Short mmCIF file of C-alpha atoms in Angstrom, two decimals:
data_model
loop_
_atom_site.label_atom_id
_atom_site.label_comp_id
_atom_site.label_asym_id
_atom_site.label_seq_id
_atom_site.Cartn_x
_atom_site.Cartn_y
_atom_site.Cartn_z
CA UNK P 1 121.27 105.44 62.70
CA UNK P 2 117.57 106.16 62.02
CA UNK P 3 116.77 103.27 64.45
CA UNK P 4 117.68 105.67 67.37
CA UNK P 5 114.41 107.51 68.41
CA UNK P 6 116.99 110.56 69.39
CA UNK P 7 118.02 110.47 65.42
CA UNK P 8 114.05 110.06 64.20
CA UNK P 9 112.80 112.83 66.47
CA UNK P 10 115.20 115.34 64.80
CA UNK P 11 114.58 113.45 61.12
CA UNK P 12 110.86 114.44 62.22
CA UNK P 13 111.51 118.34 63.00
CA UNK P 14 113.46 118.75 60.04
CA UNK P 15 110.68 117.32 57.86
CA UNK P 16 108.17 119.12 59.54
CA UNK P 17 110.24 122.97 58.92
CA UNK P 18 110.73 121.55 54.94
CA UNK P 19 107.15 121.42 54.65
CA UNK P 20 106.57 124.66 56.57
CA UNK P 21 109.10 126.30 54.05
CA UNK P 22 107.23 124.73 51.15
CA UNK P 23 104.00 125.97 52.63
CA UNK P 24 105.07 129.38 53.29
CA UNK P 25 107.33 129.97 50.01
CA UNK P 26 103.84 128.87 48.33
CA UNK P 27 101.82 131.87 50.35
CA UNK P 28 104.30 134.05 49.81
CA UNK P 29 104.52 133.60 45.79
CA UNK P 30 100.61 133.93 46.05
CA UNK P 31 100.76 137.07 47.75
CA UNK P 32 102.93 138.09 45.66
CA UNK P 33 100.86 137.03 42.51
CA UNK P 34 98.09 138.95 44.32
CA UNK P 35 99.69 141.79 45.01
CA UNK P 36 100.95 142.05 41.29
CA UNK P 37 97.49 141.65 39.92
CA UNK P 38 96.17 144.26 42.25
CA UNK P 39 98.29 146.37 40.84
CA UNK P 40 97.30 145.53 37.06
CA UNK P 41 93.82 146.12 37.91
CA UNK P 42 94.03 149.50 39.77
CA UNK P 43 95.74 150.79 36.73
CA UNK P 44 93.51 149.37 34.05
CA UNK P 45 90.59 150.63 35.94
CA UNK P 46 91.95 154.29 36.47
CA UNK P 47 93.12 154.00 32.62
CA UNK P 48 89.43 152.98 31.98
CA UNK P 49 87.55 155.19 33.52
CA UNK P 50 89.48 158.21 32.54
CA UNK P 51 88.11 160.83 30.71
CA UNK P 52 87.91 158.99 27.37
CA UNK P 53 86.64 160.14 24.06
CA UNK P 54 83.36 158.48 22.75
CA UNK P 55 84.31 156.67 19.75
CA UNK P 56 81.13 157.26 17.51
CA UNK P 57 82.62 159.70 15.14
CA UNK P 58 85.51 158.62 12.32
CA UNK P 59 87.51 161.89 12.90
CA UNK P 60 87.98 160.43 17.11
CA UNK P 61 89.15 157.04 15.58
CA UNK P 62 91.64 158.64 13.18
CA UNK P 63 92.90 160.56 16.28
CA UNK P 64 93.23 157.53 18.36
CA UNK P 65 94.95 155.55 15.78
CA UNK P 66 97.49 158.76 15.29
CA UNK P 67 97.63 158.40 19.09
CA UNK P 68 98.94 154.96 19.27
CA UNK P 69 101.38 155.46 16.08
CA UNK P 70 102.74 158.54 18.57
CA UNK P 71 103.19 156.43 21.85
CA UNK P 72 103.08 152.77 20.58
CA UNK P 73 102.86 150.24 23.63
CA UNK P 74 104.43 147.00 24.09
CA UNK P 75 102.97 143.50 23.21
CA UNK P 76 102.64 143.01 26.78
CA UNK P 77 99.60 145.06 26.68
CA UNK P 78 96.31 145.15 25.04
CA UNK P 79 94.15 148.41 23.33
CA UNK P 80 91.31 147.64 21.80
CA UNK P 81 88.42 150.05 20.35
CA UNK P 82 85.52 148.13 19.05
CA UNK P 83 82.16 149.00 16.76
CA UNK P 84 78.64 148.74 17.99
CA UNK P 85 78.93 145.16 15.96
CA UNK P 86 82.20 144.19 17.72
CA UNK P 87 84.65 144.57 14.83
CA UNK P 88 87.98 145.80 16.10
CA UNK P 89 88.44 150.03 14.95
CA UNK P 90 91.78 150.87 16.74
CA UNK P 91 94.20 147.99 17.89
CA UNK P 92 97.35 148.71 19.62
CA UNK P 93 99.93 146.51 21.65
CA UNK P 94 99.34 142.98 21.20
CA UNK P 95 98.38 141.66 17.65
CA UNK P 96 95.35 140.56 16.77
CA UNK P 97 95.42 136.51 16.48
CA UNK P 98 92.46 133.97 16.91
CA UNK P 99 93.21 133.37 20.36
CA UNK P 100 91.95 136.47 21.30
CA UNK P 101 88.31 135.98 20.17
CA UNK P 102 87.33 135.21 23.74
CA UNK P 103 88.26 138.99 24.85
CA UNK P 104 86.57 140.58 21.97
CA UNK P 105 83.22 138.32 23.13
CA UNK P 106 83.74 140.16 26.32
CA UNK P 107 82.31 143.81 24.82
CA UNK P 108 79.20 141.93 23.59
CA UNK P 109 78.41 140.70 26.64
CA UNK P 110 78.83 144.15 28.28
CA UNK P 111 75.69 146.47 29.14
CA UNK P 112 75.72 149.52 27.81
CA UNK P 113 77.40 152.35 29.55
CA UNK P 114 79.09 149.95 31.76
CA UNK P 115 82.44 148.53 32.47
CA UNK P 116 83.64 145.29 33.91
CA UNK P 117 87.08 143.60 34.56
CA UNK P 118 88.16 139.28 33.63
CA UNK P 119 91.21 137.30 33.21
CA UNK P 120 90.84 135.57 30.09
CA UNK P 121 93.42 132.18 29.18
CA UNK P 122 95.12 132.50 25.89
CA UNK P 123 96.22 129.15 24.08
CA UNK P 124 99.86 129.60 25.09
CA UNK P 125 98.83 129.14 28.69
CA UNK P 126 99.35 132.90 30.03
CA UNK P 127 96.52 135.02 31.46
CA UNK P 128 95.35 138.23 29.96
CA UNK P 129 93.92 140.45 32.76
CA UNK P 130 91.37 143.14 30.55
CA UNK P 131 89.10 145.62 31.17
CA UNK P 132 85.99 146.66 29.08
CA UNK P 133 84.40 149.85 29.22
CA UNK P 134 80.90 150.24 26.71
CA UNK P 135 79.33 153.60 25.67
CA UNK P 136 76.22 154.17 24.59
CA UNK P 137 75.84 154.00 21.44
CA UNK P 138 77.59 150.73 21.60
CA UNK P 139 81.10 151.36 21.01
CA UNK P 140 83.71 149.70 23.42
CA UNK P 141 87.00 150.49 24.81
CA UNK P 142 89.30 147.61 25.87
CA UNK P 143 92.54 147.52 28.05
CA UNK P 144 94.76 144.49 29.30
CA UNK P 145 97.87 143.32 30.60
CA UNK P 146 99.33 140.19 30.44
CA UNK P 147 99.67 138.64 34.35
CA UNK P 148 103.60 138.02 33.96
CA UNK P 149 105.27 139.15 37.53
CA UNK P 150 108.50 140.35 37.35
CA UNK P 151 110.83 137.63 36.92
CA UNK P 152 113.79 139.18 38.81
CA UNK P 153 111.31 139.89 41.86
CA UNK P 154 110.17 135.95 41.65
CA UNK P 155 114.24 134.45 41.11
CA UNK P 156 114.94 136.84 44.65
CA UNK P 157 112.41 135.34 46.46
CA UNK P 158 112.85 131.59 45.32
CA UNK P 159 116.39 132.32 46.24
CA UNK P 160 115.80 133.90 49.84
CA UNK P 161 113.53 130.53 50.25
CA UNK P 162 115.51 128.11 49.06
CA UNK P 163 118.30 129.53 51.43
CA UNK P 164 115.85 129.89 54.20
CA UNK P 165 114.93 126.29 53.72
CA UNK P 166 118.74 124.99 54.37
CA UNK P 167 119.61 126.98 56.86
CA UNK P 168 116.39 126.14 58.77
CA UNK P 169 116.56 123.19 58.09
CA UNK P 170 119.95 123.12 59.96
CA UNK P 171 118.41 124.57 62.67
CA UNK P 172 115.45 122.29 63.28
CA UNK P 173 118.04 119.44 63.28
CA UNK P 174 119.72 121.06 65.93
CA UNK P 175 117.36 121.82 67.87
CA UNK P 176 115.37 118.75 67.59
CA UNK P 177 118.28 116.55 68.42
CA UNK P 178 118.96 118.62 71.77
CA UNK P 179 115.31 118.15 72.77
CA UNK P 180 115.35 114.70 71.57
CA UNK P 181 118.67 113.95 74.11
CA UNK P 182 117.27 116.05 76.54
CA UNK P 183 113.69 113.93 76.44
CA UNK P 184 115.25 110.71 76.32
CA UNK P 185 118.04 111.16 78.95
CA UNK P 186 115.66 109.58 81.18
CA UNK P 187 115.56 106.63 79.44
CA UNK P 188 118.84 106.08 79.30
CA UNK P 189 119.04 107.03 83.09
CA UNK P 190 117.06 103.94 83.05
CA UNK P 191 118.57 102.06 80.39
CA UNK P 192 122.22 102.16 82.99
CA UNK P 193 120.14 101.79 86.04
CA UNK P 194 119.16 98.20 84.73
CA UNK P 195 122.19 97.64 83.72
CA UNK P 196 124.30 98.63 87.30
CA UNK P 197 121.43 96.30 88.69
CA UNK P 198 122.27 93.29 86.16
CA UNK P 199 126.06 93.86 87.75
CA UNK P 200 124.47 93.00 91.14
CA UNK P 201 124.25 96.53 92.45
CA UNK P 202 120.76 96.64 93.92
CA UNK P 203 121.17 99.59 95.64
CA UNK P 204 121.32 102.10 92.12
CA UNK P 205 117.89 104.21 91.09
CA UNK P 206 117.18 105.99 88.32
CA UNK P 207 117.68 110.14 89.55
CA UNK P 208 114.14 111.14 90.01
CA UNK P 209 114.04 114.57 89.02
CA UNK P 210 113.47 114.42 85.22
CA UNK P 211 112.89 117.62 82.43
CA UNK P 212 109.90 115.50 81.51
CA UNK P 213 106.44 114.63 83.09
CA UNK P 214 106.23 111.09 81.07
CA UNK P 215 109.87 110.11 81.99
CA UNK P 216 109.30 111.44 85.53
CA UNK P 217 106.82 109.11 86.36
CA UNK P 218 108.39 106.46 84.27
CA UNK P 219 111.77 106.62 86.78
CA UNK P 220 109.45 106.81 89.84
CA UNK P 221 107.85 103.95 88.54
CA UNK P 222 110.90 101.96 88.06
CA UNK P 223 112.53 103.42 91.04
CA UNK P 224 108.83 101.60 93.14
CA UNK P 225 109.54 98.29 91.28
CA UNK P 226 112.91 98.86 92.17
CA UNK P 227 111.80 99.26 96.16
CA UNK P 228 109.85 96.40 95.87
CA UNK P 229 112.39 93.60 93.85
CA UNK P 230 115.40 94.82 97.00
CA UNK P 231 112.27 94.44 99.77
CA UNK P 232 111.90 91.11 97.91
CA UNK P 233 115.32 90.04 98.00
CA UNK P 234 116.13 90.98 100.90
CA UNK P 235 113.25 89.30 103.05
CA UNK P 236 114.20 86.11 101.21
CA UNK P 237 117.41 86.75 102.29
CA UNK P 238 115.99 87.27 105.53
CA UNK P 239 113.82 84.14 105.07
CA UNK P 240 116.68 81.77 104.14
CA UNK P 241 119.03 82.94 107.41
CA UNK P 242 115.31 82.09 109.45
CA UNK P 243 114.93 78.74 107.84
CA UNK P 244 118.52 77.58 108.40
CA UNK P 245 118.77 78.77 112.05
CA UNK P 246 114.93 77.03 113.23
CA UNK P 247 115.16 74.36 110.86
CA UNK P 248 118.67 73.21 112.94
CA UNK P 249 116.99 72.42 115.47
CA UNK P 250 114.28 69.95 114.83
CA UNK P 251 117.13 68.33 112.31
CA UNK P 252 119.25 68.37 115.46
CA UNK P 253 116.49 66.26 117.20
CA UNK P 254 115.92 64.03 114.59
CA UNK P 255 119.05 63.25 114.11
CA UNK P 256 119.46 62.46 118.13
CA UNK P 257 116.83 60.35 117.47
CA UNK P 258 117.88 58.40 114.83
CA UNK P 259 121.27 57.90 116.57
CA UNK P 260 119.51 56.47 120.26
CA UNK P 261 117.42 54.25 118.13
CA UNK P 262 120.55 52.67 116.21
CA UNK P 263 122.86 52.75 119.58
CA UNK P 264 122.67 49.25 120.63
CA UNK P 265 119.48 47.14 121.25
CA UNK P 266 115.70 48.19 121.96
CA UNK P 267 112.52 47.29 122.47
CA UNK P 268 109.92 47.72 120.88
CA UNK P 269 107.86 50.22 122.37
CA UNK P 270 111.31 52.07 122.39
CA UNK P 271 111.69 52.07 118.74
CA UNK P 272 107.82 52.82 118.61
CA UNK P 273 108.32 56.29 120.73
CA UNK P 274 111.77 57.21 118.93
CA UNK P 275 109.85 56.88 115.44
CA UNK P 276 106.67 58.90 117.08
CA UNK P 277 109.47 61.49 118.48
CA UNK P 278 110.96 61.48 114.60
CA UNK P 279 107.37 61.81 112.99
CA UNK P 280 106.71 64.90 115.80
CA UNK P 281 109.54 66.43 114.90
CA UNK P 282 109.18 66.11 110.76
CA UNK P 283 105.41 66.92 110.89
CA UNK P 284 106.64 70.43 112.55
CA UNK P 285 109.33 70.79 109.65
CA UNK P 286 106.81 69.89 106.95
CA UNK P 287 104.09 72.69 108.89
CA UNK P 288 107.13 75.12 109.03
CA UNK P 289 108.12 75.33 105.16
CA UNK P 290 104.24 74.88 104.62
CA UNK P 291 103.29 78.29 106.25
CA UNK P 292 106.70 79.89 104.90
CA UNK P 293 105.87 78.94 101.49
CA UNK P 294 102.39 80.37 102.14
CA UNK P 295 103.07 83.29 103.06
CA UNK P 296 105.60 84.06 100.31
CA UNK P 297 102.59 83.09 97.83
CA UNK P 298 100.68 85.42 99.97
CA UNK P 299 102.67 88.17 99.61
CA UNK P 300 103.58 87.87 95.73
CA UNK P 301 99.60 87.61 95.10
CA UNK P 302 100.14 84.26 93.60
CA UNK P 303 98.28 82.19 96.33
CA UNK P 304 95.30 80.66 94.97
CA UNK P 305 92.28 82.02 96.51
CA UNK P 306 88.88 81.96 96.17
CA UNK P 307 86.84 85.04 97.27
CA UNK P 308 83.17 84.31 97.91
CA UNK P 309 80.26 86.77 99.72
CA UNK P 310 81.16 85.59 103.61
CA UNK P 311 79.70 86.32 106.26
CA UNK P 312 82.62 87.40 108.61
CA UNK P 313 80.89 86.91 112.05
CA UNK P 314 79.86 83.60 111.14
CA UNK P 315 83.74 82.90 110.73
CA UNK P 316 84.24 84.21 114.14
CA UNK P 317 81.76 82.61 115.60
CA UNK P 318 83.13 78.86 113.67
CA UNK P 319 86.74 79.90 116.07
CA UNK P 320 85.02 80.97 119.21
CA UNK P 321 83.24 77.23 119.19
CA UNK P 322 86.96 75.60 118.02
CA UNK P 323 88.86 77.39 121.01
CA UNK P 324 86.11 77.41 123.39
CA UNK P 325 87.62 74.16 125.34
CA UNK P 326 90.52 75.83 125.16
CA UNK P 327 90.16 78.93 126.69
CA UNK P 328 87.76 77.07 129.42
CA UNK P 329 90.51 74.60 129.86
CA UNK P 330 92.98 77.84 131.07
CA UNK P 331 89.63 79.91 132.39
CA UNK P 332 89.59 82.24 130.07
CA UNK P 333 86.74 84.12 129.22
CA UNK P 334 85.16 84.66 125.84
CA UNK P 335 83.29 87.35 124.15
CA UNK P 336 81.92 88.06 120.79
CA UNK P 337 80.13 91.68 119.46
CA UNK P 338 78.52 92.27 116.70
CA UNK P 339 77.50 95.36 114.53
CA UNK P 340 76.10 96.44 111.23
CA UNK P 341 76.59 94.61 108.11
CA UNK P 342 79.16 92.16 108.00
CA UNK P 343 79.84 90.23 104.51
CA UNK P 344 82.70 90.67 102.38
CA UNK P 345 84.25 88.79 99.58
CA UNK P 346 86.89 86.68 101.17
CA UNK P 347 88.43 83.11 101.03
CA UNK P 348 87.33 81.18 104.09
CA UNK P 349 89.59 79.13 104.27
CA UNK P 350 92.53 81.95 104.62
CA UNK P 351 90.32 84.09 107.05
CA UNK P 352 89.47 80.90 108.99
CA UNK P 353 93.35 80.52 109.43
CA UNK P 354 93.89 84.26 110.24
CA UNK P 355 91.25 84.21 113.29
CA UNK P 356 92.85 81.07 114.53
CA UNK P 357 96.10 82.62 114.49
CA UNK P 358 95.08 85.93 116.25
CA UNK P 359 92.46 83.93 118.82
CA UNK P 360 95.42 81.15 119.73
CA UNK P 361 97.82 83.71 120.17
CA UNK P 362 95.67 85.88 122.59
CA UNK P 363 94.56 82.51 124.59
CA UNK P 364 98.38 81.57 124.22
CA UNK P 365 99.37 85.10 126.17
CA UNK P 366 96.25 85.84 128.62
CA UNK P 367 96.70 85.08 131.97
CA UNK P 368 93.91 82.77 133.96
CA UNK P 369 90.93 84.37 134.76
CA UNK P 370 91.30 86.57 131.81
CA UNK P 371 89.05 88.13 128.38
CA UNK P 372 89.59 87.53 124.85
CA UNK P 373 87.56 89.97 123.04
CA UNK P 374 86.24 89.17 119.53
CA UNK P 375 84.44 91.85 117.96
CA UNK P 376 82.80 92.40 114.47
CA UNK P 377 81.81 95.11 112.53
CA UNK P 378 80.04 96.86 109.44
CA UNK P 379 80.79 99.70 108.35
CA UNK P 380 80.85 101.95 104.45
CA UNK P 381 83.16 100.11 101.70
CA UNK P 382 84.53 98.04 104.64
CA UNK P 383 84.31 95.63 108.26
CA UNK P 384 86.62 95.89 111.08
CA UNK P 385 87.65 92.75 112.82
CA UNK P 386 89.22 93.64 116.48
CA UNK P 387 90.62 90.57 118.91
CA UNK P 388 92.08 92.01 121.97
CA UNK P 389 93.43 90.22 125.41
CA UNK P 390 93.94 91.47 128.70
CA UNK P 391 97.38 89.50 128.25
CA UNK P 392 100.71 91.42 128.63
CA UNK P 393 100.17 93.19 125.31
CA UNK P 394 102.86 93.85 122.48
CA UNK P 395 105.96 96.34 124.09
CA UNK P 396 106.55 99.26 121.82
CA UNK P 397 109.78 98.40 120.50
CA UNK P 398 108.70 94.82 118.98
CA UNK P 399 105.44 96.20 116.98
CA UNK P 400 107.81 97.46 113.95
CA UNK P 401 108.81 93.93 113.84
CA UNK P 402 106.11 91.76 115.38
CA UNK P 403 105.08 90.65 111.68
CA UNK P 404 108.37 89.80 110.52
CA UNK P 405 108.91 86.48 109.96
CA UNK P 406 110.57 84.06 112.64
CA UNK P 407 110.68 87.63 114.75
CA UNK P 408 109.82 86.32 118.40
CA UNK P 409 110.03 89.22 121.12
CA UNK P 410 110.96 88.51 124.89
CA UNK P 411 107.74 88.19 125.77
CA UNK P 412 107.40 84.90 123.31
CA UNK P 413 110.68 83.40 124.04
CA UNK P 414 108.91 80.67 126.32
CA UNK P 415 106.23 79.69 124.02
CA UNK P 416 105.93 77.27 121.02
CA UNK P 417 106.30 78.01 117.77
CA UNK P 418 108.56 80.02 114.93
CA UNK P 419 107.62 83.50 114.66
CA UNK P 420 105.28 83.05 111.56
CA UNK P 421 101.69 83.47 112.74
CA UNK P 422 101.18 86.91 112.33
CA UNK P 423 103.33 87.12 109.73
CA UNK P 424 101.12 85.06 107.91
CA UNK P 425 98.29 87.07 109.15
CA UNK P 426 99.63 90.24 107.26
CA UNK P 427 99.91 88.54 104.46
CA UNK P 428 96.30 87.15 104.41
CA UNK P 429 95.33 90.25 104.85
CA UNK P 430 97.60 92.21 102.24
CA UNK P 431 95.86 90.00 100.28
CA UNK P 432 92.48 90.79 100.72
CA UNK P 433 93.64 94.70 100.01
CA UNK P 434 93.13 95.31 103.81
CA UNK P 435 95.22 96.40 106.15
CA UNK P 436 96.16 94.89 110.36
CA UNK P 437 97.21 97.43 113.46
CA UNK P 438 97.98 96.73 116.70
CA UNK P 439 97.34 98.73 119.69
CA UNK P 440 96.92 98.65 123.42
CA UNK P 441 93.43 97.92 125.25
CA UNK P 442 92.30 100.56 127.99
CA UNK P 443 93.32 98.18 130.38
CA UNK P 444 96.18 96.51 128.95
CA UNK P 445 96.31 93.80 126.83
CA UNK P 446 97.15 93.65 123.03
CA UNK P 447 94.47 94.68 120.37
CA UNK P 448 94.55 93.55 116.58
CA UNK P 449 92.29 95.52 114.10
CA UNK P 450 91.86 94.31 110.49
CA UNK P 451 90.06 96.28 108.11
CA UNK P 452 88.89 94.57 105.03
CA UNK P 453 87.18 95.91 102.02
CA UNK P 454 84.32 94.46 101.40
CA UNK P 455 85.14 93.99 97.93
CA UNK P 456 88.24 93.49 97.22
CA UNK P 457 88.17 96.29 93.98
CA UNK P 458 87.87 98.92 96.48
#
């Protein structure tokens, strides 16, 4: 049972109001105690400095003796008249008995025509609260009371605490195991949210309105994870459909292949070009699950990259030189502008790829005769890449879906490949904490900003 932090919460207020109890039972025997001894001493002083006769004559001793034979007091008390050489002259109350030396030594060391007020231990362990009063001539008067509160008052008030204790007790377990279920509700909320998803329900998420701050943000934090795990699943859901549908196809061709080159007899140079047509087709297969695998890596921050101090228009300048044929080959035009600072820690290799993606794709869809833009630029914390065409740009309704994989809009239907470029290019640049928007040039044309951090912490 006690395993249950529900159970050990309420274990833990009822613990804590026992020892509250204790505490306060022990206060309120000391006030008590004080209050008792207060009293003792208010009365011993007024008794003491009444108007008393100066013991100094015989005939006032022999009164006070016939005084206490009149109104004897109880052996709870103390009277004491002593001589200028401490020897005891009247004693009433308690009898005399070596254990009460230690008062008697009190009048000696009183000043004369003084009084003063002690609590002396006797040898059976009780207190003896006395006052000593000293005339002039050296006589003393003593009065005490033994500190014994009344033992009806202290039985009343062990018994009020002791039934105080239970019954809050009682209540502290009650109330601590409501806050305890009440706290950890959300937990459990959790607890059966794992559980629906174990069942295959991906869909359930933990309700997000908690009593508690902590369990609050512990639901909206599973509820994220949550987000991201059915994101996961389904793009590799997503993924796998992709795959199977473009993979058919160069398995289709290969296979046609195969089948030519095993229909009757051929040449040579037939059987060269079938197995060149075979090799085509499984070098676009192998680049296919290559760049899928990527960018899955990519995305799940597991790809291994190595982020150096780059200098990013260096980079673009390393494509412009690669694609320069290229784009002179279809007379396209070429610029490149630069501004500010431009490092950041990057992997080359990745950002290499990602300009090559965006600067083949903008050659791919620019008309003859027309610009790609590269442009450059440093700016605080971070450096904004731009490559924009004068091409047909990127319609509305694809750019929510331009980055998915294997997505291919109308306007790519006619051109090579499988949808992965700038999918790939997202993921780069997820990677690198930046982010990639597209937008329209003045003119027309598609525009692709990155913005990077220039360190990746940022």
């Amino acid at each position: 049972m006690f395993r249950s932090l529900t159970a050990r919460i309420a274990l833990s207020f009822v613990f804590l109001t026992l020892a509250l109890n204790i505490a306060l039972l022990g206060v309120l025997r000391y006030a008590i105690s004080s209050s008792y001894q207060k009293g003792i001493d208010t009365f011993l002083l007024e008794f003491a400095e009444g108007d008393l006769p100066d013991p100094d004559t015989p005939s006032t001793i022999e009164d006070l003796k016939a005084d206490m034979e009149r109104d004897p007091i109880g052996k709870d008390f103390y009277l004491r008249v002593l001589g200028p050489d401490n020897e005891v002259l009247v004693a009433a109350g308690m009898p005399d008995h070596p254990g009460l030396a230690p008062v008697r030594a009190l009048a000696a060391n009183t000043r004369l025509g003084h009084q003063r007020i002690d609590t002396v231990g006797l040898a059976n362990g009780t207190e003896l609260r006395v006052v000593t009063r000293k005339f002039e001539k050296g006589f003393a008067f003593q009065a005490g009371a033994l500190l014994l509160p009344d033992p009806a008052l202290e039985g009343r008030v062990m018994r009020f605490g002791l039934l105080s204790v239970v019954l809050l007790s009682l209540v502290a377990a009650s109330i601590g195991w409501w806050m305890a279920r009440r706290a950890m509700k959300g937990v459990r909320d959790v607890t059966l949210t794992a559980r629906d998803i174990l069942k295959g329900d991906l869909a359930a998420r933990v309700p997000a309105r908690q009593s508690v701050v902590e369990v609050s943000e512990l639901a909206n934090a599973f509820n994220t994870m949550l987000d991201r795990i059915e994101t996961l699943v389904k793009d590799v859901k997503g993924v796998s459909a992709s795959m199977a549908h473009d993979l058919r196809g160069p398995l289709t061709r290969i296979r046609g292949y195969s089948e030519l080159a095993l229909r009757g007899e051929k040449s040579g140079e037939d059987y060269k070009e079938t197995a060149s047509l075979v090799v085509e087709e499984t070098l676009a297969l192998e680049g296919l699950i290559d760049t899928t695998l990527e960018i899955i890596a990519l995305d799940a921050r597991t790809h291994p990259t190595r982020l150096v101090p780059t200098d990013l228009s260096e980079l673009m300048h390393d494509t412009l030189d690669i694609y320069g044929d290229l784009a002179e080959e279809k007379g396209i035009h070429l610029e490149f502008t630069k501004q500010g600072e431009t490092m950041a820690r990057v992997d080359p290799a990745t950002m290499r790829r990602v300009l090559a993606n965006l600067v083949d794709n903008a050659i791919k869809f620019t008309p003859r005769q027309g610009t790609v833009r590269l442009s450059v630029e440093g700016l605080r914390y971070q450096v904004v890449l731009v490559v924009s065409d004068t091409g047909p740009g990127v319609p509305l309704a694809d750019r929510s879906r331009v980055f998915d994989r294997f997505y291919r809009g109308d306007t790519s239907r006619g051109t090579p490949g499988y949808g992965l470029g700038l999918s790939y290019v997202q993921a780069a640049i997820r990677a690198h904490g930046g982010r990639i928007e597209i937008d329209d040039e003045p003119n027309g044309g598609a525009r692709f900003v990155l913005w990077l951090p220039d360190s990746p912490e940022r």
